């Protein structure tokens, strides 16, 4: 392992590379990353990096977003097959149908989406900034794609808007049930329950705190409590334990694993740097159109 890490460090120098890693990838990958964060943080970080090469330890839509925001840089994905099923769970035909039905509609696209969906959207959001951005939009009607659960959570918090929902979901968060949370709470009665808004409303009702991955880490770090039940992808435990060695974290259940995020390994990070594989390509037309909602997100989320 140490030899592999040293090899990655040397290749980073040779290739003028920086490694961005999402909280959900394997611990050892987070450990060698230069920047670790959620989708919003990594999107911001990607802009203005001095290195010529970005290695994105995450899933496909993240690498594509980095390339869209940094067209002159080489963006590498350690595993090109690491994809997000939810990113594909909306249809262009449905977007066009909603636009015809509602004059005053904003298509709000969760950043966890394909470039094609971004091209047909008005603004991107993440779980960390969705509420702020939706409130800032002048539109009365909001078509929220692709995640229905996050959309319904935001809709409850912004009742002055009319939401149209899409039938999409994160399979990891949707697999968490209210019964799982209740059993975890029975086993750990002193623990606070921290839940990601991609979970269903029935699960969110049992939360002591609801927030993005970075929000959950921040809340637990600042809290005086010593025990927490975590209801999001369990890769987040690496950073939680690193930031809070004196606190205890429990998984809500055993289903909170994203197999696509776990495809990213140290060997694959090394290989993509060594061989310049997994190069992310985005056409000029795609970049031009999908850049608009991404830039609007970065502006409105200030």
PDB file of C-alpha atoms in Angstrom:
ATOM      1  CA  UNK A   1       0.000   0.000   0.000  1.00  0.00           C
ATOM      2  CA  UNK A   2       2.744   2.471   0.937  1.00  0.00           C
ATOM      3  CA  UNK A   3       4.561   1.777  -2.348  1.00  0.00           C
ATOM      4  CA  UNK A   4       1.359   2.452  -4.276  1.00  0.00           C
ATOM      5  CA  UNK A   5       0.775   5.733  -2.422  1.00  0.00           C
ATOM      6  CA  UNK A   6       4.333   6.857  -3.132  1.00  0.00           C
ATOM      7  CA  UNK A   7       3.892   5.969  -6.792  1.00  0.00           C
ATOM      8  CA  UNK A   8       0.721   8.097  -6.948  1.00  0.00           C
ATOM      9  CA  UNK A   9       2.524  11.016  -5.316  1.00  0.00           C
ATOM     10  CA  UNK A  10       5.345  10.797  -7.844  1.00  0.00           C
ATOM     11  CA  UNK A  11       2.937  10.562 -10.783  1.00  0.00           C
ATOM     12  CA  UNK A  12       1.068  13.626  -9.494  1.00  0.00           C
ATOM     13  CA  UNK A  13       4.293  15.637  -9.704  1.00  0.00           C
ATOM     14  CA  UNK A  14       5.167  14.312 -13.141  1.00  0.00           C
ATOM     15  CA  UNK A  15       1.693  14.916 -14.577  1.00  0.00           C
ATOM     16  CA  UNK A  16       1.015  18.197 -12.705  1.00  0.00           C
ATOM     17  CA  UNK A  17      -2.104  16.592 -11.251  1.00  0.00           C
ATOM     18  CA  UNK A  18      -4.504  17.193  -8.379  1.00  0.00           C
ATOM     19  CA  UNK A  19      -6.850  14.584  -6.885  1.00  0.00           C
ATOM     20  CA  UNK A  20     -10.439  15.467  -5.973  1.00  0.00           C
ATOM     21  CA  UNK A  21     -12.381  12.856  -4.012  1.00  0.00           C
ATOM     22  CA  UNK A  22     -16.008  12.603  -2.979  1.00  0.00           C
ATOM     23  CA  UNK A  23     -16.825  11.646   0.614  1.00  0.00           C
ATOM     24  CA  UNK A  24     -18.342   8.361  -0.574  1.00  0.00           C
ATOM     25  CA  UNK A  25     -15.223   6.778  -2.126  1.00  0.00           C
ATOM     26  CA  UNK A  26     -13.036   4.299  -0.246  1.00  0.00           C
ATOM     27  CA  UNK A  27     -11.134   5.551   2.810  1.00  0.00           C
ATOM     28  CA  UNK A  28      -7.673   5.001   1.307  1.00  0.00           C
ATOM     29  CA  UNK A  29      -8.610   7.088  -1.733  1.00  0.00           C
ATOM     30  CA  UNK A  30      -9.866   9.935   0.447  1.00  0.00           C
ATOM     31  CA  UNK A  31      -6.601   9.713   2.357  1.00  0.00           C
ATOM     32  CA  UNK A  32      -4.447  10.479  -0.708  1.00  0.00           C
ATOM     33  CA  UNK A  33      -6.776  13.159  -2.121  1.00  0.00           C
ATOM     34  CA  UNK A  34      -5.827  16.842  -2.205  1.00  0.00           C
ATOM     35  CA  UNK A  35      -9.471  17.911  -1.798  1.00  0.00           C
ATOM     36  CA  UNK A  36     -12.332  15.914  -0.272  1.00  0.00           C
ATOM     37  CA  UNK A  37     -15.910  17.107  -0.333  1.00  0.00           C
ATOM     38  CA  UNK A  38     -19.461  16.851  -1.568  1.00  0.00           C
ATOM     39  CA  UNK A  39     -20.578  17.709  -5.098  1.00  0.00           C
ATOM     40  CA  UNK A  40     -20.965  21.435  -4.458  1.00  0.00           C
ATOM     41  CA  UNK A  41     -17.611  21.882  -2.742  1.00  0.00           C
ATOM     42  CA  UNK A  42     -15.795  19.917  -5.423  1.00  0.00           C
ATOM     43  CA  UNK A  43     -17.520  21.878  -8.201  1.00  0.00           C
ATOM     44  CA  UNK A  44     -16.289  25.111  -6.617  1.00  0.00           C
ATOM     45  CA  UNK A  45     -12.783  23.767  -6.030  1.00  0.00           C
ATOM     46  CA  UNK A  46     -12.499  22.553  -9.614  1.00  0.00           C
ATOM     47  CA  UNK A  47     -12.699  26.142 -10.855  1.00  0.00           C
ATOM     48  CA  UNK A  48      -9.351  27.885 -10.844  1.00  0.00           C
ATOM     49  CA  UNK A  49      -7.068  25.001  -9.904  1.00  0.00           C
ATOM     50  CA  UNK A  50      -3.520  25.639 -11.076  1.00  0.00           C
ATOM     51  CA  UNK A  51      -2.750  22.010 -11.956  1.00  0.00           C
ATOM     52  CA  UNK A  52      -3.151  20.907 -15.569  1.00  0.00           C
ATOM     53  CA  UNK A  53      -4.676  17.529 -14.718  1.00  0.00           C
ATOM     54  CA  UNK A  54      -7.643  16.742 -12.464  1.00  0.00           C
ATOM     55  CA  UNK A  55      -8.146  13.197 -11.224  1.00  0.00           C
ATOM     56  CA  UNK A  56     -11.749  12.936 -10.088  1.00  0.00           C
ATOM     57  CA  UNK A  57     -12.312  10.111  -7.616  1.00  0.00           C
ATOM     58  CA  UNK A  58     -16.068   9.865  -7.879  1.00  0.00           C
ATOM     59  CA  UNK A  59     -18.748   9.016 -10.430  1.00  0.00           C
ATOM     60  CA  UNK A  60     -19.214  10.060 -14.030  1.00  0.00           C
ATOM     61  CA  UNK A  61     -21.337  13.202 -13.632  1.00  0.00           C
ATOM     62  CA  UNK A  62     -18.720  14.673 -11.286  1.00  0.00           C
ATOM     63  CA  UNK A  63     -15.917  14.246 -13.805  1.00  0.00           C
ATOM     64  CA  UNK A  64     -18.124  15.720 -16.530  1.00  0.00           C
ATOM     65  CA  UNK A  65     -18.943  18.758 -14.379  1.00  0.00           C
ATOM     66  CA  UNK A  66     -15.244  19.297 -13.689  1.00  0.00           C
ATOM     67  CA  UNK A  67     -14.494  19.161 -17.420  1.00  0.00           C
ATOM     68  CA  UNK A  68     -17.329  21.566 -18.250  1.00  0.00           C
ATOM     69  CA  UNK A  69     -15.981  24.045 -15.699  1.00  0.00           C
ATOM     70  CA  UNK A  70     -12.357  23.471 -16.791  1.00  0.00           C
ATOM     71  CA  UNK A  71     -12.312  22.909 -20.573  1.00  0.00           C
ATOM     72  CA  UNK A  72      -8.559  23.489 -20.885  1.00  0.00           C
ATOM     73  CA  UNK A  73      -7.610  20.892 -18.285  1.00  0.00           C
ATOM     74  CA  UNK A  74      -7.311  17.136 -18.613  1.00  0.00           C
ATOM     75  CA  UNK A  75      -9.878  15.420 -16.396  1.00  0.00           C
ATOM     76  CA  UNK A  76      -9.326  11.737 -15.611  1.00  0.00           C
ATOM     77  CA  UNK A  77     -11.767   9.244 -14.076  1.00  0.00           C
ATOM     78  CA  UNK A  78     -10.074   6.300 -12.322  1.00  0.00           C
ATOM     79  CA  UNK A  79     -13.026   4.087 -13.284  1.00  0.00           C
ATOM     80  CA  UNK A  80     -15.032   5.118 -16.336  1.00  0.00           C
ATOM     81  CA  UNK A  81     -17.810   2.697 -15.397  1.00  0.00           C
ATOM     82  CA  UNK A  82     -18.417   4.385 -12.034  1.00  0.00           C
ATOM     83  CA  UNK A  83     -21.767   5.995 -12.751  1.00  0.00           C
ATOM     84  CA  UNK A  84     -24.764   7.275 -10.783  1.00  0.00           C
ATOM     85  CA  UNK A  85     -28.056   5.552 -11.731  1.00  0.00           C
ATOM     86  CA  UNK A  86     -30.075   8.534 -10.494  1.00  0.00           C
ATOM     87  CA  UNK A  87     -28.201  10.806 -12.923  1.00  0.00           C
ATOM     88  CA  UNK A  88     -30.154   9.174 -15.755  1.00  0.00           C
ATOM     89  CA  UNK A  89     -33.593   9.180 -14.088  1.00  0.00           C
ATOM     90  CA  UNK A  90     -35.232  12.022 -16.007  1.00  0.00           C
ATOM     91  CA  UNK A  91     -36.364  12.402 -19.601  1.00  0.00           C
ATOM     92  CA  UNK A  92     -35.873  15.294 -22.011  1.00  0.00           C
ATOM     93  CA  UNK A  93     -39.367  14.720 -23.379  1.00  0.00           C
ATOM     94  CA  UNK A  94     -40.845  15.233 -19.922  1.00  0.00           C
ATOM     95  CA  UNK A  95     -38.860  18.463 -19.451  1.00  0.00           C
ATOM     96  CA  UNK A  96     -40.214  19.808 -22.732  1.00  0.00           C
ATOM     97  CA  UNK A  97     -43.738  18.728 -21.770  1.00  0.00           C
ATOM     98  CA  UNK A  98     -43.522  20.599 -18.454  1.00  0.00           C
ATOM     99  CA  UNK A  99     -42.192  23.704 -20.201  1.00  0.00           C
ATOM    100  CA  UNK A 100     -45.220  23.654 -22.507  1.00  0.00           C
ATOM    101  CA  UNK A 101     -47.619  23.170 -19.607  1.00  0.00           C
ATOM    102  CA  UNK A 102     -46.205  25.891 -17.329  1.00  0.00           C
ATOM    103  CA  UNK A 103     -45.299  29.342 -18.647  1.00  0.00           C
ATOM    104  CA  UNK A 104     -43.380  30.362 -15.556  1.00  0.00           C
ATOM    105  CA  UNK A 105     -41.263  27.300 -14.785  1.00  0.00           C
ATOM    106  CA  UNK A 106     -37.640  26.798 -13.805  1.00  0.00           C
ATOM    107  CA  UNK A 107     -36.120  23.401 -14.481  1.00  0.00           C
ATOM    108  CA  UNK A 108     -33.971  22.850 -11.411  1.00  0.00           C
ATOM    109  CA  UNK A 109     -31.473  20.074 -11.986  1.00  0.00           C
ATOM    110  CA  UNK A 110     -29.715  18.287  -9.163  1.00  0.00           C
ATOM    111  CA  UNK A 111     -26.013  18.221 -10.039  1.00  0.00           C
ATOM    112  CA  UNK A 112     -26.285  14.418  -9.804  1.00  0.00           C
ATOM    113  CA  UNK A 113     -27.381  14.285 -13.442  1.00  0.00           C
ATOM    114  CA  UNK A 114     -26.081  13.675 -16.948  1.00  0.00           C
ATOM    115  CA  UNK A 115     -24.733  16.498 -19.095  1.00  0.00           C
ATOM    116  CA  UNK A 116     -27.748  16.015 -21.380  1.00  0.00           C
ATOM    117  CA  UNK A 117     -30.138  16.799 -18.527  1.00  0.00           C
ATOM    118  CA  UNK A 118     -28.045  19.812 -17.533  1.00  0.00           C
ATOM    119  CA  UNK A 119     -28.227  21.087 -21.124  1.00  0.00           C
ATOM    120  CA  UNK A 120     -32.025  21.256 -20.844  1.00  0.00           C
ATOM    121  CA  UNK A 121     -32.118  22.835 -17.378  1.00  0.00           C
ATOM    122  CA  UNK A 122     -32.142  26.393 -16.043  1.00  0.00           C
ATOM    123  CA  UNK A 123     -30.001  25.938 -12.956  1.00  0.00           C
ATOM    124  CA  UNK A 124     -28.140  23.177 -11.154  1.00  0.00           C
ATOM    125  CA  UNK A 125     -28.294  22.616  -7.406  1.00  0.00           C
ATOM    126  CA  UNK A 126     -26.767  20.325  -4.798  1.00  0.00           C
ATOM    127  CA  UNK A 127     -28.283  19.117  -1.556  1.00  0.00           C
ATOM    128  CA  UNK A 128     -26.167  21.768   0.178  1.00  0.00           C
ATOM    129  CA  UNK A 129     -27.522  24.739  -1.775  1.00  0.00           C
ATOM    130  CA  UNK A 130     -30.879  23.651  -3.294  1.00  0.00           C
ATOM    131  CA  UNK A 131     -33.037  25.494  -0.785  1.00  0.00           C
ATOM    132  CA  UNK A 132     -31.133  28.751  -1.119  1.00  0.00           C
ATOM    133  CA  UNK A 133     -31.199  28.631  -4.906  1.00  0.00           C
ATOM    134  CA  UNK A 134     -34.880  27.686  -5.219  1.00  0.00           C
ATOM    135  CA  UNK A 135     -35.822  30.555  -2.911  1.00  0.00           C
ATOM    136  CA  UNK A 136     -33.748  32.944  -5.023  1.00  0.00           C
ATOM    137  CA  UNK A 137     -35.390  31.983  -8.317  1.00  0.00           C
ATOM    138  CA  UNK A 138     -38.083  34.380  -9.585  1.00  0.00           C
ATOM    139  CA  UNK A 139     -40.143  31.490 -10.959  1.00  0.00           C
ATOM    140  CA  UNK A 140     -43.276  30.309  -9.184  1.00  0.00           C
ATOM    141  CA  UNK A 141     -43.150  26.814 -10.694  1.00  0.00           C
ATOM    142  CA  UNK A 142     -40.223  24.487 -10.067  1.00  0.00           C
ATOM    143  CA  UNK A 143     -39.654  21.266 -11.994  1.00  0.00           C
ATOM    144  CA  UNK A 144     -37.140  19.463  -9.811  1.00  0.00           C
ATOM    145  CA  UNK A 145     -35.098  16.716 -11.501  1.00  0.00           C
ATOM    146  CA  UNK A 146     -34.024  13.978 -11.165  1.00  0.00           C
ATOM    147  CA  UNK A 147     -34.408  13.222  -7.419  1.00  0.00           C
ATOM    148  CA  UNK A 148     -37.980  13.219  -6.135  1.00  0.00           C
ATOM    149  CA  UNK A 149     -37.017  12.841  -2.456  1.00  0.00           C
ATOM    150  CA  UNK A 150     -34.757  15.896  -2.359  1.00  0.00           C
ATOM    151  CA  UNK A 151     -37.376  17.792  -4.358  1.00  0.00           C
ATOM    152  CA  UNK A 152     -40.115  16.969  -1.850  1.00  0.00           C
ATOM    153  CA  UNK A 153     -37.898  17.962   1.066  1.00  0.00           C
ATOM    154  CA  UNK A 154     -37.163  21.352  -0.509  1.00  0.00           C
ATOM    155  CA  UNK A 155     -40.847  21.785  -1.422  1.00  0.00           C
ATOM    156  CA  UNK A 156     -41.834  21.436   2.236  1.00  0.00           C
ATOM    157  CA  UNK A 157     -39.361  24.163   3.163  1.00  0.00           C
ATOM    158  CA  UNK A 158     -40.397  26.503   0.333  1.00  0.00           C
ATOM    159  CA  UNK A 159     -44.226  26.311   0.341  1.00  0.00           C
ATOM    160  CA  UNK A 160     -44.578  29.524  -1.657  1.00  0.00           C
ATOM    161  CA  UNK A 161     -43.380  27.666  -4.768  1.00  0.00           C
ATOM    162  CA  UNK A 162     -45.311  25.122  -6.830  1.00  0.00           C
ATOM    163  CA  UNK A 163     -43.221  21.983  -7.339  1.00  0.00           C
ATOM    164  CA  UNK A 164     -43.527  19.455 -10.127  1.00  0.00           C
ATOM    165  CA  UNK A 165     -41.760  16.250  -9.158  1.00  0.00           C
ATOM    166  CA  UNK A 166     -39.834  13.685 -11.153  1.00  0.00           C
ATOM    167  CA  UNK A 167     -39.773   9.945 -10.515  1.00  0.00           C
ATOM    168  CA  UNK A 168     -36.080   9.583  -9.674  1.00  0.00           C
ATOM    169  CA  UNK A 169     -34.162   8.524  -6.579  1.00  0.00           C
ATOM    170  CA  UNK A 170     -30.817   7.554  -5.078  1.00  0.00           C
ATOM    171  CA  UNK A 171     -31.034   3.803  -4.528  1.00  0.00           C
ATOM    172  CA  UNK A 172     -28.686   4.012  -1.526  1.00  0.00           C
ATOM    173  CA  UNK A 173     -30.738   6.596   0.362  1.00  0.00           C
ATOM    174  CA  UNK A 174     -34.098   5.193  -0.718  1.00  0.00           C
ATOM    175  CA  UNK A 175     -33.109   1.836   0.774  1.00  0.00           C
ATOM    176  CA  UNK A 176     -33.000   3.394   4.257  1.00  0.00           C
ATOM    177  CA  UNK A 177     -36.365   2.838   5.960  1.00  0.00           C
ATOM    178  CA  UNK A 178     -38.087   4.380   8.955  1.00  0.00           C
ATOM    179  CA  UNK A 179     -37.971   1.002  10.716  1.00  0.00           C
ATOM    180  CA  UNK A 180     -34.191   0.911  10.305  1.00  0.00           C
ATOM    181  CA  UNK A 181     -33.877   4.323  11.930  1.00  0.00           C
ATOM    182  CA  UNK A 182     -36.202   3.327  14.773  1.00  0.00           C
ATOM    183  CA  UNK A 183     -34.222   0.151  15.467  1.00  0.00           C
ATOM    184  CA  UNK A 184     -30.956   2.076  15.433  1.00  0.00           C
ATOM    185  CA  UNK A 185     -32.421   4.624  17.832  1.00  0.00           C
ATOM    186  CA  UNK A 186     -33.591   1.841  20.163  1.00  0.00           C
ATOM    187  CA  UNK A 187     -30.075   0.396  20.179  1.00  0.00           C
ATOM    188  CA  UNK A 188     -28.453   3.813  20.708  1.00  0.00           C
ATOM    189  CA  UNK A 189     -30.983   5.985  22.582  1.00  0.00           C
ATOM    190  CA  UNK A 190     -28.443   8.745  23.319  1.00  0.00           C
ATOM    191  CA  UNK A 191     -27.458   9.175  19.677  1.00  0.00           C
ATOM    192  CA  UNK A 192     -28.674  11.965  17.415  1.00  0.00           C
ATOM    193  CA  UNK A 193     -30.007  10.941  14.026  1.00  0.00           C
ATOM    194  CA  UNK A 194     -28.368  12.715  11.060  1.00  0.00           C
ATOM    195  CA  UNK A 195     -30.085  12.136   7.712  1.00  0.00           C
ATOM    196  CA  UNK A 196     -29.422  13.089   4.093  1.00  0.00           C
ATOM    197  CA  UNK A 197     -32.385  14.716   2.283  1.00  0.00           C
ATOM    198  CA  UNK A 198     -32.221  12.124  -0.511  1.00  0.00           C
ATOM    199  CA  UNK A 199     -33.959   9.805   1.968  1.00  0.00           C
ATOM    200  CA  UNK A 200     -37.759   9.517   1.917  1.00  0.00           C
ATOM    201  CA  UNK A 201     -39.959  11.913   3.894  1.00  0.00           C
ATOM    202  CA  UNK A 202     -40.943   9.084   6.269  1.00  0.00           C
ATOM    203  CA  UNK A 203     -37.266   8.726   7.200  1.00  0.00           C
ATOM    204  CA  UNK A 204     -36.630  12.478   7.362  1.00  0.00           C
ATOM    205  CA  UNK A 205     -39.406  12.834   9.955  1.00  0.00           C
ATOM    206  CA  UNK A 206     -37.207  10.886  12.400  1.00  0.00           C
ATOM    207  CA  UNK A 207     -34.155  13.119  12.007  1.00  0.00           C
ATOM    208  CA  UNK A 208     -32.521  15.350  14.580  1.00  0.00           C
ATOM    209  CA  UNK A 209     -30.672  16.984  11.683  1.00  0.00           C
ATOM    210  CA  UNK A 210     -31.214  16.905   7.924  1.00  0.00           C
ATOM    211  CA  UNK A 211     -28.415  18.017   5.652  1.00  0.00           C
ATOM    212  CA  UNK A 212     -26.005  17.382   2.816  1.00  0.00           C
ATOM    213  CA  UNK A 213     -22.988  15.176   3.341  1.00  0.00           C
ATOM    214  CA  UNK A 214     -20.854  18.189   4.229  1.00  0.00           C
ATOM    215  CA  UNK A 215     -23.683  19.487   6.412  1.00  0.00           C
ATOM    216  CA  UNK A 216     -23.788  16.226   8.353  1.00  0.00           C
ATOM    217  CA  UNK A 217     -20.018  16.339   8.929  1.00  0.00           C
ATOM    218  CA  UNK A 218     -20.184  19.972  10.040  1.00  0.00           C
ATOM    219  CA  UNK A 219     -23.125  19.372  12.380  1.00  0.00           C
ATOM    220  CA  UNK A 220     -21.515  16.359  14.074  1.00  0.00           C
ATOM    221  CA  UNK A 221     -18.208  18.191  14.443  1.00  0.00           C
ATOM    222  CA  UNK A 222     -19.814  21.211  16.114  1.00  0.00           C
ATOM    223  CA  UNK A 223     -22.279  19.262  18.267  1.00  0.00           C
ATOM    224  CA  UNK A 224     -21.763  18.684  21.980  1.00  0.00           C
ATOM    225  CA  UNK A 225     -23.293  15.228  21.559  1.00  0.00           C
ATOM    226  CA  UNK A 226     -20.989  12.212  21.527  1.00  0.00           C
ATOM    227  CA  UNK A 227     -23.055   9.646  19.597  1.00  0.00           C
ATOM    228  CA  UNK A 228     -24.650   9.840  16.157  1.00  0.00           C
ATOM    229  CA  UNK A 229     -26.664   7.595  13.859  1.00  0.00           C
ATOM    230  CA  UNK A 230     -25.644   8.299  10.260  1.00  0.00           C
ATOM    231  CA  UNK A 231     -28.125   7.915   7.433  1.00  0.00           C
ATOM    232  CA  UNK A 232     -26.134   8.530   4.280  1.00  0.00           C
ATOM    233  CA  UNK A 233     -23.478   6.612   2.291  1.00  0.00           C
ATOM    234  CA  UNK A 234     -21.032   5.174   4.786  1.00  0.00           C
ATOM    235  CA  UNK A 235     -17.941   6.544   3.083  1.00  0.00           C
ATOM    236  CA  UNK A 236     -18.656   9.685   5.093  1.00  0.00           C
ATOM    237  CA  UNK A 237     -17.543   7.856   8.250  1.00  0.00           C
ATOM    238  CA  UNK A 238     -13.890   8.339   7.265  1.00  0.00           C
ATOM    239  CA  UNK A 239     -14.102  12.114   7.568  1.00  0.00           C
ATOM    240  CA  UNK A 240     -16.482  12.012  10.545  1.00  0.00           C
ATOM    241  CA  UNK A 241     -14.086   9.848  12.565  1.00  0.00           C
ATOM    242  CA  UNK A 242     -11.048  11.833  11.422  1.00  0.00           C
ATOM    243  CA  UNK A 243     -12.630  15.110  12.549  1.00  0.00           C
ATOM    244  CA  UNK A 244     -14.131  13.649  15.729  1.00  0.00           C
ATOM    245  CA  UNK A 245     -11.928  10.924  17.250  1.00  0.00           C
ATOM    246  CA  UNK A 246     -13.723  11.310  20.583  1.00  0.00           C
ATOM    247  CA  UNK A 247     -17.197  10.658  19.150  1.00  0.00           C
ATOM    248  CA  UNK A 248     -19.008   7.478  18.122  1.00  0.00           C
ATOM    249  CA  UNK A 249     -20.861   6.986  14.850  1.00  0.00           C
ATOM    250  CA  UNK A 250     -23.354   4.248  14.034  1.00  0.00           C
ATOM    251  CA  UNK A 251     -24.737   3.264  10.640  1.00  0.00           C
ATOM    252  CA  UNK A 252     -28.511   3.428  10.358  1.00  0.00           C
ATOM    253  CA  UNK A 253     -28.343   0.068   8.597  1.00  0.00           C
ATOM    254  CA  UNK A 254     -26.199  -2.135   6.383  1.00  0.00           C
ATOM    255  CA  UNK A 255     -27.521  -0.927   3.012  1.00  0.00           C
ATOM    256  CA  UNK A 256     -25.776   2.438   2.805  1.00  0.00           C
ATOM    257  CA  UNK A 257     -23.079   1.493   0.314  1.00  0.00           C
ATOM    258  CA  UNK A 258     -22.811   2.951  -3.199  1.00  0.00           C
ATOM    259  CA  UNK A 259     -21.198   0.236  -5.357  1.00  0.00           C
ATOM    260  CA  UNK A 260     -20.275   2.766  -8.030  1.00  0.00           C
ATOM    261  CA  UNK A 261     -18.350   5.017  -5.647  1.00  0.00           C
ATOM    262  CA  UNK A 262     -16.549   1.957  -4.293  1.00  0.00           C
ATOM    263  CA  UNK A 263     -15.266   1.109  -7.791  1.00  0.00           C
ATOM    264  CA  UNK A 264     -12.636   3.819  -7.321  1.00  0.00           C
ATOM    265  CA  UNK A 265      -9.482   2.232  -5.869  1.00  0.00           C
ATOM    266  CA  UNK A 266      -5.891   3.319  -5.295  1.00  0.00           C
ATOM    267  CA  UNK A 267      -4.752   1.024  -8.102  1.00  0.00           C
ATOM    268  CA  UNK A 268      -7.181   2.701 -10.526  1.00  0.00           C
ATOM    269  CA  UNK A 269      -6.057   6.167  -9.417  1.00  0.00           C
ATOM    270  CA  UNK A 270      -2.455   5.124 -10.086  1.00  0.00           C
ATOM    271  CA  UNK A 271      -3.330   3.559 -13.433  1.00  0.00           C
ATOM    272  CA  UNK A 272      -5.245   6.552 -14.794  1.00  0.00           C
ATOM    273  CA  UNK A 273      -2.362   8.860 -13.864  1.00  0.00           C
ATOM    274  CA  UNK A 274       0.317   6.552 -15.248  1.00  0.00           C
ATOM    275  CA  UNK A 275      -1.471   5.697 -18.494  1.00  0.00           C
ATOM    276  CA  UNK A 276      -3.623   8.840 -18.962  1.00  0.00           C
ATOM    277  CA  UNK A 277      -6.776   6.729 -19.147  1.00  0.00           C
ATOM    278  CA  UNK A 278     -10.366   7.621 -18.299  1.00  0.00           C
ATOM    279  CA  UNK A 279     -10.083  10.960 -20.094  1.00  0.00           C
ATOM    280  CA  UNK A 280     -13.362  12.898 -19.850  1.00  0.00           C
ATOM    281  CA  UNK A 281     -14.470  14.338 -23.186  1.00  0.00           C
ATOM    282  CA  UNK A 282     -17.251  16.911 -23.565  1.00  0.00           C
ATOM    283  CA  UNK A 283     -18.146  18.449 -26.944  1.00  0.00           C
ATOM    284  CA  UNK A 284     -18.082  22.235 -27.351  1.00  0.00           C
ATOM    285  CA  UNK A 285     -21.854  22.407 -27.827  1.00  0.00           C
ATOM    286  CA  UNK A 286     -22.517  20.252 -24.771  1.00  0.00           C
ATOM    287  CA  UNK A 287     -20.103  22.274 -22.679  1.00  0.00           C
ATOM    288  CA  UNK A 288     -21.561  25.619 -23.768  1.00  0.00           C
ATOM    289  CA  UNK A 289     -25.128  24.616 -22.949  1.00  0.00           C
ATOM    290  CA  UNK A 290     -24.483  22.685 -19.730  1.00  0.00           C
ATOM    291  CA  UNK A 291     -22.123  25.356 -18.406  1.00  0.00           C
ATOM    292  CA  UNK A 292     -24.997  27.843 -18.084  1.00  0.00           C
ATOM    293  CA  UNK A 293     -26.903  26.053 -15.258  1.00  0.00           C
ATOM    294  CA  UNK A 294     -23.635  25.198 -13.486  1.00  0.00           C
ATOM    295  CA  UNK A 295     -22.461  28.812 -13.534  1.00  0.00           C
ATOM    296  CA  UNK A 296     -25.854  29.996 -12.394  1.00  0.00           C
ATOM    297  CA  UNK A 297     -25.619  27.593  -9.472  1.00  0.00           C
ATOM    298  CA  UNK A 298     -22.238  28.955  -8.435  1.00  0.00           C
ATOM    299  CA  UNK A 299     -23.579  32.527  -8.693  1.00  0.00           C
ATOM    300  CA  UNK A 300     -26.855  31.987  -6.792  1.00  0.00           C
ATOM    301  CA  UNK A 301     -25.217  29.896  -4.078  1.00  0.00           C
ATOM    302  CA  UNK A 302     -22.792  32.676  -3.101  1.00  0.00           C
TER     303      UNK A 302
END
